[in-house]
Amino acid sequence: MFTKYSEALEWIHGRLRLGIKPGLARMEWMMDKLGHPERKMKTVHIGGTNGKGSTVTYLRCILEAAGYSVGTFTSPYIEQFNERISVNGRPISDEEILELTNVIRPLADELEKTELGGPTEFEVITAMSFYYFANVNQVDIVIYEVGLGGRFDSTNIIQPIASIITNIGLDHTNILGYTYGEIAFEKAGIIKDGIPTFTAVKNEEAIKVITEQAEKKQAALFRLNQDFKVTSHSPQANGEIFTLKQAGQTLEQLEIGMIGQHQTENAALAVMAAQSINQDENFIITEEAIRTGLKTAYWPGRFEILSNQPLVIIDGAHNDEGISALVQELSTRYSNNSIHIVFAALKDKKLDKMIAQLDQIADEISFVSFDFPRAAQAEDLFALSKSKNKVMAYKWDTHLSEVIKSLQNEQILVVTGSLYFISEAKPYLSEFLKNNKISL
């Protein structure tokens, strides 16, 4: 029995030693012991390579604007661990984390003695969320973000009322497969019998697999650029404006507060899912709620401007596709500026392609490491870069503060890479900017 939040958190993080163990058997065992809380809630399931967190946020804000209480389960966290289980965008309390850990800990200990083995950190947190939303704080609907893949992800024991697959990229290939088709098969594992599915996947090999799986499950599939389209896109200083066209309806001049053309696609997915949910007799979601929700949606660490003078941007571009989107936005918005990039990543990513793209856009580039078991070393990142103006730094926090102090007019600092790095860098940067009276 834990008596302190810090003890509970230490035990949860200690499960990281078990690594990633794909499969649903341990989750099903725990759910059976808990009386199947996952069956006592209405859910939406969101998978994909990039854009999951943003899509969760757009849909949550739309539902909130319609007057509903919305639970979310996301990963990893950016500002504090508790945000992984949130209600209406607010992380649950330390006391609730402590309560949930004391519920799941005995099950984890018992499970450890079986042939299935102990649950991983992610499985523990997922189980905590199911118990919380079923028994502690019953909300109108819960949005679940897939952790890894889909088919064997811990969250994939829910029966959602809608499924979303944001996009497909070559990420986590050592686990999910080395081709778009193989990865798409894993992502498509969240498609359920007869449940409408919405996707922004464009890769032909991937969409072919997703279409086949949807047909097998007799699930209606709605595809970006086929069943709905984003048109009239116009970048704004602090967001985007676009029009969403679909069969029989056009929503013009939709505004979002997150930056990036790719964010218009994430928002479109959320709108399509919201309209599908609207057909459920227990939900009423108006056009006004859609517009309000999109405009107010905010998700930290996604092309987020931390200050304007000097201009400091933080973006969790943690794979090849994410870096491509970042580079595109920097090229579109800041082609006349001098860009200094600080980059940290996990060593199991396709680092050569990511760094090659950053080399093309960065006038200066710094490589750093951070305290995480899978973090790449600064010297290894440095060695992959062909930039003529590159450095490596062993203390990322000190280096960031030095770079900010050295920025001149028309110079930009972009901090990017692993979301685990962003979760450490953002609080530090926010505090540094505040203490030095640098703000928006």
GROMACS .gro file of C-alpha atoms in nm:
model
  440
    1MET     CA    1   0.000   0.000   0.000
    2PHE     CA    2   0.150   0.330  -0.111
    3THR     CA    3   0.095   0.631   0.112
    4LYS     CA    4   0.269   0.895  -0.100
    5TYR     CA    5   0.229   1.007  -0.461
    6SER     CA    6   0.606   0.994  -0.508
    7GLU     CA    7   0.611   0.627  -0.406
    8ALA     CA    8   0.332   0.543  -0.647
    9LEU     CA    9   0.504   0.725  -0.932
   10GLU     CA   10   0.835   0.554  -0.860
   11TRP     CA   11   0.666   0.214  -0.874
   12ILE     CA   12   0.488   0.297  -1.201
   13HIS     CA   13   0.807   0.420  -1.368
   14GLY     CA   14   0.989   0.116  -1.233
   15ARG     CA   15   0.777  -0.093  -1.469
   16LEU     CA   16   0.981   0.053  -1.756
   17ARG     CA   17   1.235  -0.222  -1.685
   18LEU     CA   18   0.989  -0.464  -1.848
   19GLY     CA   19   1.012  -0.273  -2.175
   20ILE     CA   20   0.745  -0.310  -2.443
   21LYS     CA   21   0.549  -0.636  -2.445
   22PRO     CA   22   0.285  -0.629  -2.721
   23GLY     CA   23  -0.024  -0.838  -2.656
   24LEU     CA   24  -0.362  -0.814  -2.489
   25ALA     CA   25  -0.354  -1.115  -2.255
   26ARG     CA   26  -0.227  -0.924  -1.950
   27MET     CA   27  -0.481  -0.646  -2.004
   28GLU     CA   28  -0.765  -0.895  -2.041
   29TRP     CA   29  -0.652  -1.072  -1.721
   30MET     CA   30  -0.654  -0.745  -1.524
   31MET     CA   31  -0.986  -0.632  -1.671
   32ASP     CA   32  -1.145  -0.962  -1.574
   33LYS     CA   33  -1.023  -0.914  -1.215
   34LEU     CA   34  -1.165  -0.558  -1.213
   35GLY     CA   35  -1.505  -0.654  -1.352
   36HIS     CA   36  -1.435  -0.524  -1.704
   37PRO     CA   37  -1.445  -0.147  -1.651
   38GLU     CA   38  -1.354  -0.095  -2.019
   39ARG     CA   39  -1.705  -0.209  -2.111
   40LYS     CA   40  -1.875   0.052  -1.894
   41MET     CA   41  -1.789   0.362  -2.097
   42LYS     CA   42  -1.836   0.516  -2.440
   43THR     CA   43  -1.503   0.560  -2.616
   44VAL     CA   44  -1.333   0.685  -2.931
   45HIS     CA   45  -1.007   0.517  -3.034
   46ILE     CA   46  -0.730   0.715  -3.210
   47GLY     CA   47  -0.422   0.554  -3.366
   48GLY     CA   48  -0.163   0.650  -3.626
   49THR     CA   49   0.200   0.755  -3.648
   50ASN     CA   50   0.175   1.133  -3.602
   51GLY     CA   51  -0.107   1.364  -3.503
   52LYS     CA   52  -0.278   1.141  -3.247
   53GLY     CA   53  -0.246   1.383  -2.957
   54SER     CA   54  -0.361   1.683  -3.161
   55THR     CA   55  -0.661   1.492  -3.297
   56VAL     CA   56  -0.752   1.384  -2.944
   57THR     CA   57  -0.746   1.749  -2.840
   58TYR     CA   58  -0.957   1.877  -3.130
   59LEU     CA   59  -1.223   1.613  -3.067
   60ARG     CA   60  -1.215   1.670  -2.691
   61CYS     CA   61  -1.262   2.043  -2.730
   62ILE     CA   62  -1.549   1.997  -2.975
   63LEU     CA   63  -1.725   1.763  -2.732
   64GLU     CA   64  -1.658   1.999  -2.442
   65ALA     CA   65  -1.800   2.290  -2.640
   66ALA     CA   66  -2.111   2.078  -2.695
   67GLY     CA   67  -2.147   2.051  -2.317
   68TYR     CA   68  -2.009   1.702  -2.249
   69SER     CA   69  -1.757   1.582  -1.992
   70VAL     CA   70  -1.466   1.419  -2.174
   71GLY     CA   71  -1.197   1.190  -2.044
   72THR     CA   72  -0.871   1.144  -2.232
   73PHE     CA   73  -0.589   0.893  -2.215
   74THR     CA   74  -0.272   1.009  -2.392
   75SER     CA   75   0.102   0.943  -2.398
   76PRO     CA   76   0.366   1.045  -2.337
   77TYR     CA   77   0.310   1.344  -2.111
   78ILE     CA   78   0.459   1.686  -2.184
   79GLU     CA   79   0.430   1.886  -1.862
   80GLN     CA   80   0.332   1.641  -1.587
   81PHE     CA   81   0.272   1.267  -1.560
   82ASN     CA   82  -0.089   1.307  -1.440
   83GLU     CA   83  -0.198   1.456  -1.772
   84ARG     CA   84  -0.196   1.109  -1.925
   85ILE     CA   85  -0.535   1.062  -1.756
   86SER     CA   86  -0.733   1.385  -1.782
   87VAL     CA   87  -1.089   1.515  -1.765
   88ASN     CA   88  -1.182   1.813  -1.983
   89GLY     CA   89  -0.814   1.878  -2.036
   90ARG     CA   90  -0.728   1.885  -1.665
   91PRO     CA   91  -0.492   1.616  -1.531
   92ILE     CA   92  -0.624   1.405  -1.246
   93SER     CA   93  -0.491   1.481  -0.899
   94ASP     CA   94  -0.193   1.329  -0.720
   95GLU     CA   95  -0.437   1.176  -0.470
   96GLU     CA   96  -0.627   1.005  -0.752
   97ILE     CA   97  -0.304   0.867  -0.900
   98LEU     CA   98  -0.220   0.730  -0.555
   99GLU     CA   99  -0.566   0.572  -0.522
  100LEU     CA  100  -0.548   0.412  -0.866
  101THR     CA  101  -0.198   0.277  -0.811
  102ASN     CA  102  -0.311   0.107  -0.490
  103VAL     CA  103  -0.591  -0.060  -0.687
  104ILE     CA  104  -0.366  -0.189  -0.967
  105ARG     CA  105  -0.053  -0.275  -0.766
  106PRO     CA  106  -0.196  -0.596  -0.607
  107LEU     CA  107  -0.312  -0.714  -0.950
  108ALA     CA  108   0.032  -0.647  -1.097
  109ASP     CA  109   0.195  -0.846  -0.818
  110GLU     CA  110  -0.045  -1.136  -0.870
  111LEU     CA  111  -0.005  -1.125  -1.248
  112GLU     CA  112   0.373  -1.132  -1.211
  113LYS     CA  113   0.346  -1.481  -1.061
  114THR     CA  114   0.161  -1.619  -1.363
  115GLU     CA  115   0.301  -1.738  -1.695
  116LEU     CA  116   0.187  -1.408  -1.850
  117GLY     CA  117   0.440  -1.211  -1.648
  118GLY     CA  118   0.403  -0.869  -1.489
  119PRO     CA  119   0.236  -0.577  -1.669
  120THR     CA  120   0.448  -0.305  -1.829
  121GLU     CA  121   0.435   0.060  -1.730
  122PHE     CA  122   0.198   0.138  -2.015
  123GLU     CA  123  -0.031  -0.153  -1.928
  124VAL     CA  124  -0.045  -0.040  -1.565
  125ILE     CA  125  -0.138   0.318  -1.662
  126THR     CA  126  -0.395   0.197  -1.916
  127ALA     CA  127  -0.557  -0.024  -1.651
  128MET     CA  128  -0.560   0.271  -1.412
  129SER     CA  129  -0.745   0.481  -1.669
  130PHE     CA  130  -1.011   0.215  -1.730
  131TYR     CA  131  -1.076   0.181  -1.357
  132TYR     CA  132  -1.082   0.559  -1.312
  133PHE     CA  133  -1.333   0.639  -1.586
  134ALA     CA  134  -1.558   0.345  -1.497
  135ASN     CA  135  -1.557   0.371  -1.118
  136VAL     CA  136  -1.406   0.696  -0.990
  137ASN     CA  137  -1.511   0.967  -1.234
  138GLN     CA  138  -1.773   0.861  -1.486
  139VAL     CA  139  -1.770   1.098  -1.782
  140ASP     CA  140  -1.987   1.117  -2.094
  141ILE     CA  141  -1.717   0.984  -2.326
  142VAL     CA  142  -1.347   0.890  -2.316
  143ILE     CA  143  -1.097   0.937  -2.600
  144TYR     CA  144  -0.818   0.677  -2.600
  145GLU     CA  145  -0.489   0.738  -2.780
  146VAL     CA  146  -0.305   0.427  -2.894
  147GLY     CA  147   0.038   0.391  -2.738
  148LEU     CA  148   0.214   0.182  -3.002
  149GLY     CA  149   0.076   0.023  -3.317
  150GLY     CA  150  -0.283  -0.072  -3.254
  151ARG     CA  151  -0.359  -0.441  -3.294
  152PHE     CA  152  -0.171  -0.547  -2.979
  153ASP     CA  153  -0.175  -0.212  -2.799
  154SER     CA  154  -0.299  -0.215  -2.439
  155THR     CA  155  -0.586   0.018  -2.526
  156ASN     CA  156  -0.723  -0.217  -2.792
  157ILE     CA  157  -0.965  -0.396  -2.563
  158ILE     CA  158  -1.223  -0.118  -2.592
  159GLN     CA  159  -1.528  -0.125  -2.819
  160PRO     CA  160  -1.538   0.236  -2.944
  161ILE     CA  161  -1.821   0.421  -3.115
  162ALA     CA  162  -1.569   0.562  -3.367
  163SER     CA  163  -1.210   0.489  -3.469
  164ILE     CA  164  -0.953   0.727  -3.618
  165ILE     CA  165  -0.622   0.647  -3.790
  166THR     CA  166  -0.433   0.973  -3.841
  167ASN     CA  167  -0.155   0.871  -4.078
  168ILE     CA  168   0.106   0.601  -4.137
  169GLY     CA  169   0.483   0.645  -4.121
  170LEU     CA  170   0.785   0.419  -4.093
  171ASP     CA  171   0.823   0.442  -3.716
  172HIS     CA  172   0.891   0.169  -3.457
  173THR     CA  173   0.980  -0.058  -3.748
  174ASN     CA  174   1.159  -0.308  -3.522
  175ILE     CA  175   0.822  -0.384  -3.362
  176LEU     CA  176   0.558  -0.295  -3.622
  177GLY     CA  177   0.725  -0.396  -3.947
  178TYR     CA  178   0.950  -0.243  -4.210
  179THR     CA  179   0.695  -0.156  -4.481
  180TYR     CA  180   0.396   0.077  -4.493
  181GLY     CA  181   0.173  -0.224  -4.547
  182GLU     CA  182   0.300  -0.409  -4.241
  183ILE     CA  183   0.267  -0.103  -4.020
  184ALA     CA  184  -0.077  -0.022  -4.160
  185PHE     CA  185  -0.191  -0.375  -4.070
  186GLU     CA  186  -0.095  -0.312  -3.707
  187LYS     CA  187  -0.258   0.033  -3.701
  188ALA     CA  188  -0.573  -0.107  -3.864
  189GLY     CA  189  -0.606  -0.346  -3.572
  190ILE     CA  190  -0.817  -0.081  -3.395
  191ILE     CA  191  -1.091  -0.109  -3.661
  192LYS     CA  192  -1.386  -0.285  -3.502
  193ASP     CA  193  -1.683  -0.469  -3.649
  194GLY     CA  194  -1.934  -0.222  -3.791
  195ILE     CA  195  -1.771   0.082  -3.627
  196PRO     CA  196  -1.710   0.387  -3.853
  197THR     CA  197  -1.342   0.462  -3.912
  198PHE     CA  198  -1.186   0.789  -4.029
  199THR     CA  199  -0.837   0.819  -4.172
  200ALA     CA  200  -0.594   1.074  -4.314
  201VAL     CA  201  -0.358   0.806  -4.448
  202LYS     CA  202  -0.231   0.892  -4.798
  203ASN     CA  203   0.030   0.625  -4.870
  204GLU     CA  204  -0.121   0.388  -5.129
  205GLU     CA  205   0.025   0.070  -4.981
  206ALA     CA  206  -0.101   0.164  -4.634
  207ILE     CA  207  -0.450   0.274  -4.741
  208LYS     CA  208  -0.496  -0.048  -4.937
  209VAL     CA  209  -0.438  -0.250  -4.620
  210ILE     CA  210  -0.665  -0.026  -4.412
  211THR     CA  211  -0.941  -0.049  -4.673
  212GLU     CA  212  -0.914  -0.430  -4.678
  213GLN     CA  213  -0.936  -0.449  -4.300
  214ALA     CA  214  -1.235  -0.214  -4.290
  215GLU     CA  215  -1.413  -0.427  -4.549
  216LYS     CA  216  -1.345  -0.744  -4.349
  217LYS     CA  217  -1.492  -0.579  -4.039
  218GLN     CA  218  -1.781  -0.428  -4.238
  219ALA     CA  219  -1.678  -0.093  -4.096
  220ALA     CA  220  -1.759   0.221  -4.296
  221LEU     CA  221  -1.431   0.389  -4.391
  222PHE     CA  222  -1.407   0.764  -4.454
  223ARG     CA  223  -1.086   0.876  -4.626
  224LEU     CA  224  -0.919   1.215  -4.651
  225ASN     CA  225  -0.922   1.346  -5.011
  226GLN     CA  226  -1.184   1.092  -5.108
  227ASP     CA  227  -1.479   1.119  -4.867
  228PHE     CA  228  -1.380   1.454  -4.717
  229LYS     CA  229  -1.134   1.723  -4.822
  230VAL     CA  230  -0.945   2.015  -4.673
  231THR     CA  231  -0.957   2.315  -4.910
  232SER     CA  232  -0.896   2.690  -4.905
  233HIS     CA  233  -0.618   2.651  -4.649
  234SER     CA  234  -0.471   2.979  -4.531
  235PRO     CA  235  -0.185   2.997  -4.275
  236GLN     CA  236  -0.236   3.255  -3.999
  237ALA     CA  237   0.007   3.409  -3.753
  238ASN     CA  238  -0.120   3.186  -3.470
  239GLY     CA  239  -0.298   2.902  -3.647
  240GLU     CA  240  -0.473   2.805  -3.968
  241ILE     CA  241  -0.800   2.867  -4.152
  242PHE     CA  242  -0.950   2.604  -4.383
  243THR     CA  243  -1.269   2.472  -4.538
  244LEU     CA  244  -1.389   2.115  -4.487
  245LYS     CA  245  -1.586   1.964  -4.773
  246GLN     CA  246  -1.775   1.638  -4.750
  247ALA     CA  247  -2.077   1.477  -4.912
  248GLY     CA  248  -2.372   1.712  -4.876
  249GLN     CA  249  -2.201   1.960  -4.644
  250THR     CA  250  -1.932   2.225  -4.647
  251LEU     CA  251  -1.794   2.395  -4.337
  252GLU     CA  252  -1.619   2.714  -4.447
  253GLN     CA  253  -1.360   2.923  -4.266
  254LEU     CA  254  -1.287   2.682  -3.982
  255GLU     CA  255  -1.021   2.825  -3.750
  256ILE     CA  256  -0.764   2.636  -3.545
  257GLY     CA  257  -0.507   2.774  -3.303
  258MET     CA  258  -0.241   2.512  -3.373
  259ILE     CA  259   0.014   2.579  -3.644
  260GLY     CA  260   0.077   2.362  -3.949
  261GLN     CA  261  -0.097   2.244  -4.264
  262HIS     CA  262  -0.097   1.892  -4.116
  263GLN     CA  263  -0.304   2.026  -3.826
  264THR     CA  264  -0.589   2.105  -4.065
  265GLU     CA  265  -0.603   1.734  -4.149
  266ASN     CA  266  -0.602   1.635  -3.782
  267ALA     CA  267  -0.882   1.885  -3.720
  268ALA     CA  268  -1.079   1.751  -4.018
  269LEU     CA  269  -1.058   1.399  -3.875
  270ALA     CA  270  -1.191   1.525  -3.542
  271VAL     CA  271  -1.481   1.703  -3.711
  272MET     CA  272  -1.574   1.393  -3.912
  273ALA     CA  273  -1.568   1.178  -3.598
  274ALA     CA  274  -1.772   1.437  -3.406
  275GLN     CA  275  -2.037   1.438  -3.676
  276SER     CA  276  -2.048   1.059  -3.661
  277ILE     CA  277  -2.086   1.070  -3.282
  278ASN     CA  278  -2.359   1.331  -3.332
  279GLN     CA  279  -2.572   1.058  -3.488
  280ASP     CA  280  -2.570   0.874  -3.155
  281GLU     CA  281  -2.897   0.956  -2.982
  282ASN     CA  282  -2.717   1.058  -2.665
  283PHE     CA  283  -2.499   1.326  -2.828
  284ILE     CA  284  -2.594   1.656  -2.986
  285ILE     CA  285  -2.300   1.838  -3.147
  286THR     CA  286  -2.381   2.160  -3.331
  287GLU     CA  287  -2.178   2.346  -3.592
  288GLU     CA  288  -2.120   2.616  -3.331
  289ALA     CA  289  -1.966   2.357  -3.098
  290ILE     CA  290  -1.741   2.237  -3.379
  291ARG     CA  291  -1.618   2.587  -3.458
  292THR     CA  292  -1.568   2.680  -3.094
  293GLY     CA  293  -1.391   2.354  -3.012
  294LEU     CA  294  -1.148   2.380  -3.302
  295LYS     CA  295  -1.064   2.742  -3.225
  296THR     CA  296  -0.989   2.680  -2.858
  297ALA     CA  297  -0.799   2.351  -2.895
  298TYR     CA  298  -0.445   2.358  -2.761
  299TRP     CA  299  -0.192   2.076  -2.732
  300PRO     CA  300   0.152   2.152  -2.583
  301GLY     CA  301   0.473   2.091  -2.770
  302ARG     CA  302   0.328   2.093  -3.122
  303PHE     CA  303   0.487   2.383  -3.311
  304GLU     CA  304   0.430   2.586  -2.998
  305ILE     CA  305   0.561   2.942  -2.985
  306LEU     CA  306   0.701   2.999  -2.635
  307SER     CA  307   0.809   3.358  -2.699
  308ASN     CA  308   0.804   3.608  -2.985
  309GLN     CA  309   1.103   3.826  -2.892
  310PRO     CA  310   1.321   3.636  -2.934
  311LEU     CA  311   1.123   3.380  -3.130
  312VAL     CA  312   1.144   3.042  -2.954
  313ILE     CA  313   0.952   2.745  -3.094
  314ILE     CA  314   0.921   2.397  -2.948
  315ASP     CA  315   0.796   2.102  -3.154
  316GLY     CA  316   0.781   1.731  -3.077
  317ALA     CA  317   0.891   1.613  -3.420
  318HIS     CA  318   1.010   1.267  -3.319
  319ASN     CA  319   1.019   1.078  -3.650
  320ASP     CA  320   1.079   1.131  -4.021
  321GLU     CA  321   0.722   1.239  -4.095
  322GLY     CA  322   0.716   1.479  -3.800
  323ILE     CA  323   1.044   1.636  -3.909
  324SER     CA  324   0.907   1.675  -4.264
  325ALA     CA  325   0.604   1.864  -4.132
  326LEU     CA  326   0.828   2.085  -3.916
  327VAL     CA  327   1.065   2.165  -4.202
  328GLN     CA  328   0.770   2.249  -4.428
  329GLU     CA  329   0.628   2.496  -4.177
  330LEU     CA  330   0.965   2.658  -4.111
  331SER     CA  331   1.023   2.693  -4.487
  332THR     CA  332   0.677   2.844  -4.538
  333ARG     CA  333   0.673   3.083  -4.244
  334TYR     CA  334   1.036   3.173  -4.170
  335SER     CA  335   1.228   3.151  -4.498
  336ASN     CA  336   1.387   3.490  -4.433
  337ASN     CA  337   1.501   3.409  -4.080
  338SER     CA  338   1.819   3.250  -3.948
  339ILE     CA  339   1.719   2.925  -3.778
  340HIS     CA  340   1.907   2.761  -3.492
  341ILE     CA  341   1.783   2.408  -3.418
  342VAL     CA  342   1.849   2.215  -3.097
  343PHE     CA  343   1.777   1.845  -3.150
  344ALA     CA  344   1.759   1.538  -2.925
  345ALA     CA  345   1.620   1.197  -3.021
  346LEU     CA  346   1.581   0.835  -2.927
  347LYS     CA  347   1.848   0.602  -3.061
  348ASP     CA  348   1.597   0.356  -3.213
  349LYS     CA  349   1.468   0.612  -3.467
  350LYS     CA  350   1.575   0.657  -3.831
  351LEU     CA  351   1.809   0.934  -3.730
  352ASP     CA  352   2.001   0.977  -4.056
  353LYS     CA  353   1.692   1.083  -4.254
  354MET     CA  354   1.568   1.309  -3.976
  355ILE     CA  355   1.901   1.488  -3.938
  356ALA     CA  356   1.946   1.521  -4.316
  357GLN     CA  357   1.619   1.716  -4.332
  358LEU     CA  358   1.716   1.938  -4.040
  359ASP     CA  359   2.056   2.006  -4.198
  360GLN     CA  360   1.875   2.152  -4.500
  361ILE     CA  361   1.671   2.404  -4.302
  362ALA     CA  362   1.906   2.494  -4.013
  363ASP     CA  363   2.159   2.775  -4.033
  364GLU     CA  364   2.298   2.637  -3.706
  365ILE     CA  365   2.224   2.305  -3.544
  366SER     CA  366   2.303   2.176  -3.195
  367PHE     CA  367   2.283   1.814  -3.087
  368VAL     CA  368   2.214   1.724  -2.725
  369SER     CA  369   2.123   1.420  -2.520
  370PHE     CA  370   1.901   1.384  -2.213
  371ASP     CA  371   1.848   1.149  -1.923
  372PHE     CA  372   1.639   0.867  -2.072
  373PRO     CA  373   1.731   0.500  -2.127
  374ARG     CA  374   1.667   0.510  -2.503
  375ALA     CA  375   1.815   0.855  -2.567
  376ALA     CA  376   2.074   0.888  -2.843
  377GLN     CA  377   2.408   1.036  -2.745
  378ALA     CA  378   2.492   1.386  -2.864
  379GLU     CA  379   2.813   1.271  -3.035
  380ASP     CA  380   2.626   1.006  -3.234
  381LEU     CA  381   2.376   1.261  -3.360
  382PHE     CA  382   2.658   1.504  -3.436
  383ALA     CA  383   2.837   1.241  -3.645
  384LEU     CA  384   2.529   1.190  -3.865
  385SER     CA  385   2.501   1.559  -3.954
  386LYS     CA  386   2.662   1.707  -4.264
  387SER     CA  387   2.596   2.064  -4.153
  388LYS     CA  388   2.889   2.304  -4.175
  389ASN     CA  389   2.769   2.483  -3.866
  390LYS     CA  390   2.702   2.216  -3.604
  391VAL     CA  391   2.789   2.170  -3.238
  392MET     CA  392   2.718   1.918  -2.965
  393ALA     CA  393   2.646   2.001  -2.605
  394TYR     CA  394   2.645   1.772  -2.303
  395LYS     CA  395   2.423   1.989  -2.082
  396TRP     CA  396   2.112   2.063  -2.285
  397ASP     CA  397   1.963   2.303  -2.031
  398THR     CA  398   2.271   2.522  -2.006
  399HIS     CA  399   2.307   2.516  -2.383
  400LEU     CA  400   1.948   2.626  -2.441
  401SER     CA  401   1.982   2.924  -2.211
  402GLU     CA  402   2.309   3.026  -2.380
  403VAL     CA  403   2.153   3.004  -2.726
  404ILE     CA  404   1.852   3.214  -2.623
  405LYS     CA  405   2.077   3.484  -2.477
  406SER     CA  406   2.277   3.495  -2.800
  407LEU     CA  407   1.981   3.528  -3.038
  408GLN     CA  408   1.980   3.841  -3.252
  409ASN     CA  409   1.701   3.999  -3.456
  410GLU     CA  410   1.561   3.768  -3.723
  411GLN     CA  411   1.713   3.465  -3.549
  412ILE     CA  412   1.489   3.178  -3.436
  413LEU     CA  413   1.546   2.898  -3.187
  414VAL     CA  414   1.364   2.573  -3.266
  415VAL     CA  415   1.382   2.300  -3.002
  416THR     CA  416   1.271   1.966  -3.143
  417GLY     CA  417   1.299   1.587  -3.131
  418SER     CA  418   1.177   1.321  -2.893
  419LEU     CA  419   0.859   1.394  -2.699
  420TYR     CA  420   1.041   1.265  -2.391
  421PHE     CA  421   1.299   1.540  -2.446
  422ILE     CA  422   1.028   1.798  -2.510
  423SER     CA  423   0.863   1.703  -2.179
  424GLU     CA  424   1.186   1.804  -2.001
  425ALA     CA  425   1.278   2.100  -2.219
  426LYS     CA  426   0.943   2.280  -2.220
  427PRO     CA  427   0.913   2.335  -1.841
  428TYR     CA  428   1.276   2.445  -1.830
  429LEU     CA  429   1.233   2.689  -2.120
  430SER     CA  430   0.909   2.830  -1.980
  431GLU     CA  431   1.074   2.896  -1.645
  432PHE     CA  432   1.386   3.044  -1.804
  433LEU     CA  433   1.184   3.278  -2.027
  434LYS     CA  434   0.972   3.385  -1.731
  435ASN     CA  435   1.269   3.451  -1.504
  436ASN     CA  436   1.438   3.655  -1.776
  437LYS     CA  437   1.117   3.847  -1.843
  438ILE     CA  438   1.090   3.704  -2.192
  439SER     CA  439   0.734   3.615  -2.290
  440LEU     CA  440   0.476   3.626  -2.565
   0.00000   0.00000   0.00000
